[in-house]
XYZ file of C-alpha atoms in Angstrom:
310
model
C -89.878 -21.361 85.558
C -87.704 -18.225 85.676
C -84.787 -20.290 84.409
C -86.816 -21.532 81.415
C -87.871 -17.991 80.461
C -84.271 -16.837 80.635
C -83.141 -19.637 78.398
C -85.882 -18.845 75.861
C -84.881 -15.125 75.836
C -81.236 -16.040 75.158
C -82.257 -18.422 72.383
C -84.479 -15.747 70.915
C -81.617 -13.187 70.760
C -79.101 -15.703 69.422
C -81.485 -16.859 66.657
C -81.647 -13.266 65.419
C -77.940 -12.500 65.500
C -77.061 -13.573 61.925
C -79.896 -11.639 60.280
C -79.197 -8.647 62.427
C -75.507 -8.621 61.461
C -76.397 -8.889 57.807
C -78.977 -6.130 58.103
C -76.566 -3.742 59.935
C -73.649 -4.448 57.647
C -75.691 -3.834 54.496
C -77.116 -0.600 55.782
C -73.954 0.839 57.175
C -71.711 -0.212 54.301
C -74.139 1.343 51.733
C -74.480 4.504 53.877
C -70.704 4.986 54.079
C -70.295 4.559 50.256
C -73.107 6.833 49.454
C -72.174 9.695 51.960
C -68.388 9.491 51.905
C -67.692 7.768 48.638
C -65.749 5.143 50.600
C -66.045 1.359 50.346
C -65.875 -0.248 53.788
C -66.418 -3.671 55.361
C -68.059 -4.142 58.787
C -65.806 -6.504 60.604
C -67.536 -6.778 64.058
C -70.776 -6.013 65.742
C -71.112 -6.177 69.569
C -74.018 -5.191 71.721
C -73.125 -2.124 73.782
C -73.242 -2.625 77.532
C -75.546 -0.164 79.224
C -74.146 1.286 82.457
C -76.533 2.329 85.219
C -79.388 1.123 87.434
C -81.245 -1.993 86.622
C -84.450 -0.194 85.619
C -82.486 1.951 83.076
C -80.808 -1.167 81.638
C -84.167 -2.910 81.209
C -85.793 0.132 79.585
C -82.893 0.349 77.125
C -83.411 -3.279 76.242
C -87.071 -2.879 75.690
C -87.050 0.325 73.472
C -83.833 -0.136 71.416
C -80.505 -2.047 71.629
C -77.390 -0.185 70.732
C -74.443 -1.959 68.992
C -70.736 -1.138 68.740
C -69.374 -1.601 65.254
C -65.921 -1.906 63.775
C -65.213 -1.176 60.066
C -62.298 -1.704 57.768
C -61.761 0.599 54.762
C -61.375 -1.324 51.494
C -59.862 1.625 49.635
C -56.443 3.181 50.086
C -55.639 4.154 52.802
C -56.636 0.991 54.459
C -57.618 1.765 58.120
C -60.112 0.726 60.767
C -62.626 2.857 62.592
C -65.551 2.443 64.908
C -69.225 3.300 64.952
C -72.491 2.791 66.833
C -75.985 1.947 65.657
C -79.311 1.376 67.258
C -81.198 -1.901 66.558
C -83.884 -0.096 64.418
C -81.117 1.455 62.198
C -82.415 4.899 62.954
C -79.270 6.235 64.749
C -75.956 5.498 63.024
C -72.795 7.325 64.115
C -69.208 6.686 63.130
C -65.772 8.145 63.641
C -64.608 7.700 60.062
C -63.226 11.202 59.591
C -61.312 11.451 62.890
C -59.880 7.978 62.492
C -58.737 8.675 58.892
C -57.195 12.019 60.084
C -55.174 10.199 62.797
C -54.102 7.467 60.241
C -52.935 10.078 57.737
C -51.244 12.154 60.423
C -48.996 9.289 61.256
C -48.222 8.069 57.710
C -48.574 10.923 55.217
C -45.836 13.710 55.170
C -47.858 16.109 53.079
C -50.861 15.736 55.345
C -48.696 16.189 58.381
C -47.542 19.513 56.931
C -51.135 20.672 56.892
C -51.200 20.535 60.760
C -48.367 23.042 61.007
C -50.818 25.661 59.541
C -52.949 25.315 62.589
C -49.912 25.919 64.870
C -48.970 28.943 62.748
C -52.491 30.338 63.332
C -52.337 29.791 67.091
C -54.705 26.885 67.026
C -53.969 23.739 69.168
C -55.775 20.552 70.192
C -57.282 20.089 66.668
C -60.007 17.392 66.358
C -62.198 16.437 63.442
C -65.804 15.271 63.661
C -68.303 14.670 60.955
C -72.128 14.642 60.640
C -74.640 13.684 58.010
C -77.478 15.968 57.191
C -79.980 15.180 54.430
C -77.534 12.649 52.978
C -74.568 15.057 52.737
C -71.376 14.959 54.813
C -70.197 17.890 56.898
C -66.958 18.295 58.725
C -66.346 20.363 61.824
C -62.718 21.294 62.644
C -62.422 22.111 66.324
C -59.595 23.383 68.469
C -58.430 25.956 71.018
C -57.328 29.389 69.734
C -54.648 30.781 72.062
C -54.258 34.019 70.167
C -51.526 35.557 68.060
C -51.024 36.196 64.378
C -53.251 34.630 61.789
C -53.431 34.029 58.021
C -57.169 33.365 57.239
C -56.501 32.811 53.584
C -53.880 30.061 54.191
C -55.953 28.543 56.938
C -59.141 28.255 54.885
C -57.099 26.862 51.931
C -55.642 24.281 54.137
C -58.994 23.287 55.605
C -60.066 22.668 51.999
C -57.081 20.468 51.337
C -57.639 18.503 54.458
C -61.317 17.957 53.684
C -60.466 16.657 50.231
C -57.901 14.249 51.861
C -60.514 12.913 54.358
C -63.581 12.691 52.132
C -63.781 11.772 48.518
C -67.059 13.439 47.770
C -67.686 17.248 47.873
C -67.918 18.275 51.598
C -68.786 21.426 53.513
C -66.520 22.504 56.471
C -66.977 24.514 59.628
C -64.478 25.966 62.072
C -65.277 25.699 65.833
C -62.735 27.409 68.091
C -62.772 27.675 71.827
C -60.908 30.541 73.561
C -60.523 31.723 77.104
C -63.727 33.891 77.133
C -65.956 32.433 74.560
C -66.028 30.333 71.376
C -66.766 30.824 67.718
C -68.659 28.369 65.526
C -68.924 29.255 61.858
C -71.469 27.929 59.351
C -70.513 25.208 56.884
C -68.845 26.194 53.675
C -68.125 24.312 50.397
C -65.011 24.706 48.282
C -66.892 27.137 46.027
C -67.705 29.311 49.049
C -64.108 29.574 50.283
C -63.959 33.304 49.705
C -66.904 33.891 52.017
C -65.562 31.410 54.542
C -62.212 33.346 54.568
C -63.935 36.550 55.067
C -65.865 35.281 58.076
C -62.722 33.739 59.654
C -60.738 36.981 58.996
C -63.465 39.072 60.799
C -63.534 36.703 63.782
C -59.779 36.822 64.269
C -59.742 40.606 63.777
C -62.340 41.125 66.495
C -60.716 38.720 68.936
C -57.342 40.376 68.383
C -58.731 43.880 68.836
C -60.333 42.711 72.084
C -57.071 41.345 73.276
C -55.183 44.475 72.406
C -57.486 46.551 74.723
C -57.930 43.910 77.578
C -54.432 42.490 77.238
C -52.627 45.749 77.841
C -51.198 46.548 74.429
C -52.781 50.000 74.434
C -52.224 50.708 78.110
C -48.980 52.544 77.839
C -50.262 54.958 75.125
C -53.495 55.569 76.881
C -51.761 56.095 80.277
C -49.791 59.014 78.823
C -53.137 60.706 78.243
C -54.372 59.888 81.783
C -56.867 57.295 80.469
C -57.616 53.651 80.278
C -59.973 51.447 78.294
C -62.057 48.319 78.518
C -63.377 45.999 75.685
C -66.498 43.856 75.063
C -67.141 41.629 72.161
C -70.880 41.309 71.115
C -71.914 37.916 69.651
C -74.883 36.467 67.847
C -76.063 32.886 67.844
C -78.201 31.383 65.070
C -79.660 27.894 64.423
C -81.540 27.561 61.226
C -79.977 24.105 60.441
C -76.711 24.278 62.275
C -75.790 26.426 65.336
C -73.471 29.277 64.529
C -71.911 31.523 67.160
C -69.950 34.517 65.819
C -68.674 37.833 67.158
C -70.276 40.758 65.374
C -68.822 43.888 66.952
C -66.570 45.418 69.583
C -67.471 47.996 72.105
C -64.805 49.924 73.881
C -65.294 51.954 76.999
C -62.921 54.841 77.443
C -62.224 55.895 81.068
C -61.225 59.606 81.145
C -60.331 61.859 83.954
C -62.271 64.957 84.999
C -59.438 67.106 83.575
C -59.236 65.199 80.259
C -59.364 67.688 77.322
C -61.157 67.121 74.074
C -57.694 67.149 72.397
C -56.537 64.311 74.680
C -59.773 62.332 73.956
C -59.174 62.836 70.250
C -55.638 61.396 70.723
C -57.118 58.304 72.321
C -59.340 57.835 69.226
C -56.067 58.116 67.269
C -54.661 55.280 69.317
C -57.641 53.080 68.525
C -57.283 53.981 64.835
C -53.637 53.087 64.900
C -54.522 49.586 65.887
C -57.189 49.164 63.199
C -60.315 49.552 65.420
C -62.074 51.914 63.002
C -65.436 49.965 63.160
C -65.363 49.676 66.982
C -67.955 51.590 68.988
C -66.665 53.830 71.749
C -68.465 54.674 75.000
C -66.931 57.484 77.068
C -67.352 57.124 80.847
C -69.610 59.829 82.333
C -70.820 60.889 78.918
C -73.933 59.862 77.052
C -73.793 58.644 73.463
C -71.619 56.490 71.267
C -69.693 56.694 68.003
C -67.500 54.536 65.860
C -63.847 55.219 66.042
C -63.759 56.272 62.328
C -66.474 58.899 62.961
C -64.523 60.913 65.488
C -61.640 62.975 64.154
C -62.410 66.525 65.279
C -63.834 68.355 68.346
C -67.093 68.816 66.452
C -67.394 64.982 66.125
C -67.198 64.726 69.967
C -69.880 67.364 70.385
C -72.132 65.506 67.921
C -71.629 62.073 69.496
C -71.441 62.756 73.200
C -73.381 64.778 75.867
C -72.778 65.349 79.511
C -75.079 63.352 81.847
């Protein structure tokens, strides 16, 4: 009896294979052309094999099957990429953007040059991923920022050129960078919003570099001559209206003085911060109450206005 039921189940699934394949290919091919402006052909569909306990496998079968897909681009460049879809066509994911990136990286000299811009800006391990939101494509460029000199204008311009190479329709791009103590994730910006995108990227790199100057020892020598030291903290904000953004918004500096530190020496410490462009940074002075931005402290009267003994 059990054997007969098993055979019937197999026959049932096999009988629906052709119609399922046609349904999936029609849906995914139309979706790719509509979203990315790319004509593709689905070349294979295979049921994904669930991994786990029997009960998990059975439940997966009951509620929704998942299928692994392979596509071939019909336009130039002609490349293959993979995807995944559920049997109800509700969840469709593909690696079109990353696959096209890898294809162009191996075969297109101009595209290969774009990657050098990431290296020039201290970004390594670059990956591309795409998502579809309300019928529009979005590209996230991710990587690891190891520090150093940056050129936000050139970087944002290059991101635009890369996006145009990967997707034929207008696309919005985000930058997602991991670093040793946190990460930044910008909002998505279109080509028309490149000036705003550049401004955001410039601010993020500036804050990160200012933090590194304090914590990385660049200022140590100059502050040690004054009998002082400093510590830095970056403040960040996370928002998620449609997409999650994580951005640094300000730098706090703690200035460690000695009991014998004079006001003149403290003012010289502020001159050091100014020298390295930290005018907007907020300074806390150990053992004193109050804070002030670097640009607001130039004379002894400014110290008296900002700080009080505890």
